XYZ file of C-alpha atoms in Angstrom:
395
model
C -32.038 75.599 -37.704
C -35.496 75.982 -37.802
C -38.429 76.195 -40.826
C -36.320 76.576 -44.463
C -36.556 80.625 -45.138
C -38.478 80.502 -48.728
C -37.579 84.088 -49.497
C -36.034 87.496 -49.078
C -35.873 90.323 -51.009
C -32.893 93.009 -49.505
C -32.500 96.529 -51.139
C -28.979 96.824 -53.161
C -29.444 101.119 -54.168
C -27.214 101.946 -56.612
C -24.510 99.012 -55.711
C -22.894 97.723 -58.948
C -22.654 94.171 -58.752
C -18.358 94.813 -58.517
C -19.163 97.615 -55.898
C -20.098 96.109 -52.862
C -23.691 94.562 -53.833
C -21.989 90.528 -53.122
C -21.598 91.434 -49.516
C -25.490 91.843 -49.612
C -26.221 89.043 -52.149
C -24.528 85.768 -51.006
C -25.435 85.938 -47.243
C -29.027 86.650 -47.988
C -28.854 82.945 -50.820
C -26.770 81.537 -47.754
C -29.670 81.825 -45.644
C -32.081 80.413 -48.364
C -32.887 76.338 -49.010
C -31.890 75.446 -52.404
C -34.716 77.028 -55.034
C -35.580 79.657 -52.073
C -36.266 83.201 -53.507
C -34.043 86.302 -53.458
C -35.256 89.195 -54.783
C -32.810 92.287 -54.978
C -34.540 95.760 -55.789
C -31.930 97.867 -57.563
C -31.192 101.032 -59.322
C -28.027 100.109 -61.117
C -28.750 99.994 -64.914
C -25.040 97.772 -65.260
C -26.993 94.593 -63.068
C -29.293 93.553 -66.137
C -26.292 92.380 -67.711
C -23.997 91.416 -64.956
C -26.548 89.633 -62.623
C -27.054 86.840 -65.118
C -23.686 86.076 -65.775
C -22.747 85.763 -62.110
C -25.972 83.650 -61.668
C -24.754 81.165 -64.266
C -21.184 81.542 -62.906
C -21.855 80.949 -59.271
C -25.059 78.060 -60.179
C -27.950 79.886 -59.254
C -31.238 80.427 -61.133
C -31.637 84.110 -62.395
C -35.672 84.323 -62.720
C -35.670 86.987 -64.431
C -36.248 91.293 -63.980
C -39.043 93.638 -63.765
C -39.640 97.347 -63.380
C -40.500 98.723 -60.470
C -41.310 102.201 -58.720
C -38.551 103.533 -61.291
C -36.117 100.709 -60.467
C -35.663 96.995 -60.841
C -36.438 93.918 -59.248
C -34.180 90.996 -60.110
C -35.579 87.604 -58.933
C -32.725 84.567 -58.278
C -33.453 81.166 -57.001
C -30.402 79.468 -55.007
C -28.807 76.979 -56.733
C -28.896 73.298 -55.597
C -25.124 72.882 -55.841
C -24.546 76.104 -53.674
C -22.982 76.160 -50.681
C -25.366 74.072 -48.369
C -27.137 75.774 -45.467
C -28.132 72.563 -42.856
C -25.023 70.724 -41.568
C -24.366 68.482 -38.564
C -22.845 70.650 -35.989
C -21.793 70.270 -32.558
C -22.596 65.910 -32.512
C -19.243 64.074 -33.510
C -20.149 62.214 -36.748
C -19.952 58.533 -37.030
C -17.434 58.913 -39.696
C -15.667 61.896 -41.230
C -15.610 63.480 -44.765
C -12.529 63.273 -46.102
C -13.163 66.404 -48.577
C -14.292 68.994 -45.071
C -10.709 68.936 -44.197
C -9.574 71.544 -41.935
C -12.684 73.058 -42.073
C -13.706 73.611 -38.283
C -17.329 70.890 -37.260
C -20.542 72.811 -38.406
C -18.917 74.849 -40.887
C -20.967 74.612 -44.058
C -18.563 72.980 -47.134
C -18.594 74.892 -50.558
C -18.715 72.041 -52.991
C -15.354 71.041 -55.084
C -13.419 70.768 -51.997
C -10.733 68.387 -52.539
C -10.265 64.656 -50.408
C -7.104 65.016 -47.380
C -5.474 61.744 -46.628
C -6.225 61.263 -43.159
C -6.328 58.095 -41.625
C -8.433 58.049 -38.370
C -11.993 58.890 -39.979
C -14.065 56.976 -37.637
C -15.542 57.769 -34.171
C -15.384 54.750 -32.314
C -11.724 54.334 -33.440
C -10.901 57.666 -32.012
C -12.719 59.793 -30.704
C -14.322 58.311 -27.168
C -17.317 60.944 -25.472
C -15.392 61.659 -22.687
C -12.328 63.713 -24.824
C -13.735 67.035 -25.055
C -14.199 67.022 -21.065
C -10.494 65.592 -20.617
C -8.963 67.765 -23.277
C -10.831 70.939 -21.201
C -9.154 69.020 -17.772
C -5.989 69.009 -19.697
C -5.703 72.690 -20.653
C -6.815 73.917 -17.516
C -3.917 72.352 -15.715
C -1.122 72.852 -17.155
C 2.192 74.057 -15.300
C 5.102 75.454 -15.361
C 8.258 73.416 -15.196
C 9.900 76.731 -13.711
C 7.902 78.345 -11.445
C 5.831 75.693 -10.220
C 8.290 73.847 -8.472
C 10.503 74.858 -5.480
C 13.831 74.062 -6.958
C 15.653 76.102 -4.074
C 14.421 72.982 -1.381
C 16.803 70.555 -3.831
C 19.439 69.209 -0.808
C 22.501 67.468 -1.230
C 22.209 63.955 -0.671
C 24.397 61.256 0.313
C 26.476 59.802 -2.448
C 24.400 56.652 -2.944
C 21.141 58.164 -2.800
C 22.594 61.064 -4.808
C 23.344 58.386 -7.668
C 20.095 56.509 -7.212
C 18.173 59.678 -7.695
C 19.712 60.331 -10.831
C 19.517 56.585 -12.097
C 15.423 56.980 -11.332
C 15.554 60.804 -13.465
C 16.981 59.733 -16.413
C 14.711 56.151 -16.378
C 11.831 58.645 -16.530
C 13.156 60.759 -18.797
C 13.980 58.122 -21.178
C 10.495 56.540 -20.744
C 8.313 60.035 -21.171
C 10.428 60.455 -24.878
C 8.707 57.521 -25.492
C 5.524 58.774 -24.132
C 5.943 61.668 -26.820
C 6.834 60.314 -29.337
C 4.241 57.661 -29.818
C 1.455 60.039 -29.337
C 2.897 62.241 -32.257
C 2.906 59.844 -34.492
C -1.223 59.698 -34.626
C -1.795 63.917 -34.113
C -1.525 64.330 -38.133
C -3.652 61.189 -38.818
C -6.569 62.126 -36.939
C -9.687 63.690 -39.567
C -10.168 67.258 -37.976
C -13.854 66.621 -37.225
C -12.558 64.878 -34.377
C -10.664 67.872 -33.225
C -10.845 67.228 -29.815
C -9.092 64.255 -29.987
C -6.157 65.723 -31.592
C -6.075 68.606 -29.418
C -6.283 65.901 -26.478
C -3.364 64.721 -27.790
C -1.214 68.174 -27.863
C -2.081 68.692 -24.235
C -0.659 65.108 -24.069
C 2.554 65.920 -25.788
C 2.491 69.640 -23.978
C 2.830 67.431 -20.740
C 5.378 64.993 -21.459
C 7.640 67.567 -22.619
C 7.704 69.472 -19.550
C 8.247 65.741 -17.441
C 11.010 65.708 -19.776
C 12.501 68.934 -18.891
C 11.959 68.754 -14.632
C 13.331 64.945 -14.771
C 16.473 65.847 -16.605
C 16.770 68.992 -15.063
C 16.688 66.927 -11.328
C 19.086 64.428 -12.339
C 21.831 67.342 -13.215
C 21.547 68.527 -10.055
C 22.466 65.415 -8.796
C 26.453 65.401 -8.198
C 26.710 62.105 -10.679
C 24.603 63.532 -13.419
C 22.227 61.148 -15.418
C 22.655 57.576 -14.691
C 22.475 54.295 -17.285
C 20.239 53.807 -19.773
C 19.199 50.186 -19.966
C 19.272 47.581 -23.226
C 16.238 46.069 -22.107
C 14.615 50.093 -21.631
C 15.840 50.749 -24.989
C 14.153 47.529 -26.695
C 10.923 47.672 -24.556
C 10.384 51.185 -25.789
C 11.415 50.548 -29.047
C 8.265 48.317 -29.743
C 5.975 50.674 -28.610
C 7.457 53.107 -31.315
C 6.511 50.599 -33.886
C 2.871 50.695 -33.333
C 1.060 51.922 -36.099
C -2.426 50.975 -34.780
C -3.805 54.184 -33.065
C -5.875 51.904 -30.330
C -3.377 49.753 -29.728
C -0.969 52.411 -28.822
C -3.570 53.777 -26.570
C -3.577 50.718 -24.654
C -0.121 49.843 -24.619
C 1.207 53.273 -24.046
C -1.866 55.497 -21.572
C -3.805 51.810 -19.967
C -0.601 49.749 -19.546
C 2.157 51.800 -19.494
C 1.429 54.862 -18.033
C -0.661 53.023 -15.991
C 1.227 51.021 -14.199
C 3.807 54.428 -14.198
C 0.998 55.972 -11.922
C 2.395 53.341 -9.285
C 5.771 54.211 -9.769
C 5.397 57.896 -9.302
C 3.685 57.999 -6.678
C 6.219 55.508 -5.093
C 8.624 57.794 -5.966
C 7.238 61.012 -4.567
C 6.334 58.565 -1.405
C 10.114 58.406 -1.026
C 11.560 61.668 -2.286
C 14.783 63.095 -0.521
C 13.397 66.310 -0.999
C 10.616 68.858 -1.764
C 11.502 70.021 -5.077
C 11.198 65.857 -6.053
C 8.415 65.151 -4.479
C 6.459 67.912 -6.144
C 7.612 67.894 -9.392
C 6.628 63.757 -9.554
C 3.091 64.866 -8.154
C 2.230 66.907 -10.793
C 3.772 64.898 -13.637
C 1.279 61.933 -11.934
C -1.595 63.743 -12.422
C -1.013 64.390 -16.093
C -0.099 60.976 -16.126
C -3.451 60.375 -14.769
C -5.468 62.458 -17.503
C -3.824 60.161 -19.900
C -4.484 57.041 -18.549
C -7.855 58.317 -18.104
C -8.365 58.962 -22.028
C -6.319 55.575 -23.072
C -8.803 53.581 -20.517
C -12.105 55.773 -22.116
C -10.571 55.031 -25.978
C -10.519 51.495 -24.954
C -13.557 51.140 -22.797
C -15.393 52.656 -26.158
C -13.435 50.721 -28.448
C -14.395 46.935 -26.922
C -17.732 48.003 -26.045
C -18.611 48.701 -30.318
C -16.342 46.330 -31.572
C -16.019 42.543 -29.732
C -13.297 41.485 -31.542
C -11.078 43.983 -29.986
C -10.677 42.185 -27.313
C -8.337 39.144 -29.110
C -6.512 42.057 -30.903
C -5.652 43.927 -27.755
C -4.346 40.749 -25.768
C -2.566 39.640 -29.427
C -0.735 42.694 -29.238
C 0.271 42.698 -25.572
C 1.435 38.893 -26.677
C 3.685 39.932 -29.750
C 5.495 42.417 -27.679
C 6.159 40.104 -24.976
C 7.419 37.533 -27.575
C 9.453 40.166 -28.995
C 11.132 41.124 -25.180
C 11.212 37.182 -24.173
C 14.706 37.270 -22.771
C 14.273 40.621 -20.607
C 13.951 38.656 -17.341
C 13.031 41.682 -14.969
C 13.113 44.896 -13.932
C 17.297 47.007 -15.611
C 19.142 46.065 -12.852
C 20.148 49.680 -12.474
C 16.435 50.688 -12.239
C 15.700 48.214 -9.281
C 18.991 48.941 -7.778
C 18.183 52.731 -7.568
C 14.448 52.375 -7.241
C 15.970 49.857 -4.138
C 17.894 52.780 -2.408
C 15.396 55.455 -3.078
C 13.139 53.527 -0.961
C 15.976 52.606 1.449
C 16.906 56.353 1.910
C 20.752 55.099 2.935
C 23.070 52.725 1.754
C 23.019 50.779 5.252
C 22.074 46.876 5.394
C 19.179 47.273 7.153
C 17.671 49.944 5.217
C 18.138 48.355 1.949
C 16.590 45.659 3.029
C 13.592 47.369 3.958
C 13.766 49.295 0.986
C 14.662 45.941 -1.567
C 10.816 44.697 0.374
C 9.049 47.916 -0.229
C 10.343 47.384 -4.035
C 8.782 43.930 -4.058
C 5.830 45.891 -2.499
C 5.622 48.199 -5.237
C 5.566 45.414 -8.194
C 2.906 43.805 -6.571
C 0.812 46.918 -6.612
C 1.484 47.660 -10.137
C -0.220 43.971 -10.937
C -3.354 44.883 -8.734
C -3.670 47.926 -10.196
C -3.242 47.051 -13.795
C -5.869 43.969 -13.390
C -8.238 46.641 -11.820
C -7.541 49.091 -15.139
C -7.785 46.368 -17.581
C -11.324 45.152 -15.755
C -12.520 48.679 -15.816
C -11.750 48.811 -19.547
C -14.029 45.487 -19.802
C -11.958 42.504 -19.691
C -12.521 39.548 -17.704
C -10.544 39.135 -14.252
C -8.739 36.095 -16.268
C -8.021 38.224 -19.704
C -6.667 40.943 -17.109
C -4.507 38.843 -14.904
C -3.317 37.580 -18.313
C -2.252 40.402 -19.740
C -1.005 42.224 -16.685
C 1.457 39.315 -16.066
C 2.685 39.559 -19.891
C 3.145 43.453 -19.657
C 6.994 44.547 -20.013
C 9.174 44.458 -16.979
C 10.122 48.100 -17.973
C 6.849 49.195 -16.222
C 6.042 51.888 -19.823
């Protein structure tokens, strides 16, 4: 901010103190280092009396008065438990304050302020220097569920394609409520200093909302309507909603899971009986992508600070697969459907080739994950580890 100002002197007329002359008086001591010089010139008899008080009231020094040019000068020195005038601004802080609470970075913090109870006070637990850029990404590409996809190109399908279709919807569905509701979990936790993160987050849960909505709203127009939702789905996404460690769920949820969902959509929208499907996957991949990108950037920052992050991110992938040691695959009705989708018909032949382009597709989700999980900074043998423990439920 430049040199400390030492002084200023500002001209309050006939302002009574209760009248208006504040407005002039505290921005001019905001301005000043603590013990800088104000000096008011006034013709208000009433401020020999009040000005003290208020000094005393408010902690500043009132210096004292003299007569001038048939008015007064009143001399106060700024207090040194004032409002402080030098703050950190725009850099995110290594830790937070718990007593600037809402109070927006670089604001300047009147003292007394009380202590919030967030959790998530330190920057290399939450905040990685790539959010601000993904959280500006993020709000300059959001959609609409409506308008933004041609819903009129929907065609009726054959019957087992029809049903397959809206076996794949609802398996989205049901794995993007996941996807929101893990993220929520951590919005109110975050210390507001970090406010990009948190705002990262709400662009986050802005998008998996709307995947919600154009999944569900695909599988009604199937003539079956939603299809099953699987035990093993249900207890795979269940221990992601038990989480409570806000880097963990980062790389369970945006490096693993949605990860290795990048794969699926884009199988998916490689194999789409229609426009309206194909389209409305695209765009949900690449908000899928943003948040893979900010789980892998979390996590990059996160092992690169602390090395023993490594052991706890592995440990958790471990305890989850312990905890989903008897799911033995892929639901059934998920590689059934994902089976046909890629078959296009209900034929022999064309299941076949569609049961091998399956097969295809797990493969691919392994490569990619190791290549994630190497970019984040494990070893090829901690990734290939990992990747082979991740749930068969793909999220």
């Amino acid at each position: 901010m430049g040199d400390p100002i030492a002084a200023i002197a500002i001209d309050g007329g006939e302002l009574p103190l209760g009248g208006g002359l504040l407005a002039l008086v505290r921005p001019a001591l905001d301005a000043l280092q603590p013990g800088g010089l104000l000096a008011i010139l006034s013709r208000a008899p009433g401020l020999r009396q009040d000005l003290p008080s208020w000094c005393r009231s408010e902690r500043h020094d009132y210096v004292g008065v003299e007569t001038i040019d048939g008015g007064d000068r009143h001399l106060i020195a700024r207090g040194r438990f004032s409002v402080p005038t030098v703050t950190e601004s725009s850099p995110l802080p290594a830790h937070a304050d718990p007593a600037s609470g809402f109070a927006p970075r670089g604001a300047r913090l009147e003292p007394g302020r009380p202590s919030y109870p967030f959790t998530l006070n330190d920057r290399d637990h939450v905040a990685p220097p790539e959010v601000g850029r993904l959280y500006e990404q993020a709000a300059g590409a959001q959609w609409d569920a409506t308008r933004d996809v041609p819903w009129d190109r929907v065609r009726e399908l054959p019957p087992a394609l029809d049903a397959a279709l809206g076996q794949v919807m609802t398996f989205l569905a049901e794995n993007e409520l996941s996807a929101l509701y893990l993220p929520s979990r951590f919005v109110a936790r975050v210390h507001p200093v970090y406010v990009e993160t948190a705002m990262f987050l709400a662009s986050q849960l802005a998008d998996e909302a709307r995947h919600i909505d154009v999944f569900l709203r695909r599988a009604r127009l199937c003539r079956g309507g939603l299809g099953v939702s699987a035990s093993a789905t249900a207890r795979s996404l269940l221990s992601l909603l038990t989480i409570d460690d806000f880097t963990e769920a980062a790389f369970l949820l945006s490096v693993l899971g949605e990860g290795t969902f990048l794969d699926l959509l884009a199988f998916i929208e490689r194999h789409a009986p229609d426009d309206a499907t194909a389209e409305l996957v695209r765009r949900a991949r690449q908000d899928e992508s943003r948040h893979v990108h900010f789980g892998l950037a979390h996590v990059r920052h996160g092992l690169a600070t602390d090395p023993t992050l490594f052991d706890r991110l592995e440990d958790a992938v471990r305890r989850r697969a312990a905890a989903l040691h008897d799911v033995g695959g892929v639901p059934a009705p998920v590689q059934d459907a994902l089976t046909i989708l890629a078959a296009g018909e209900a034929a022999p032949r064309a299941v076949a080739r569609g049961h091998e382009r399956f097969r295809e597709l797990l493969e691919t989700m392994h490569a990619s994950r190791m290549k994630r999980l190497e970019h984040a900074g494990f070893s090829p043998e901690q990734a290939d580890r990992i990747s082979r423990l991740h749930t068969p439920n793909f999220m």
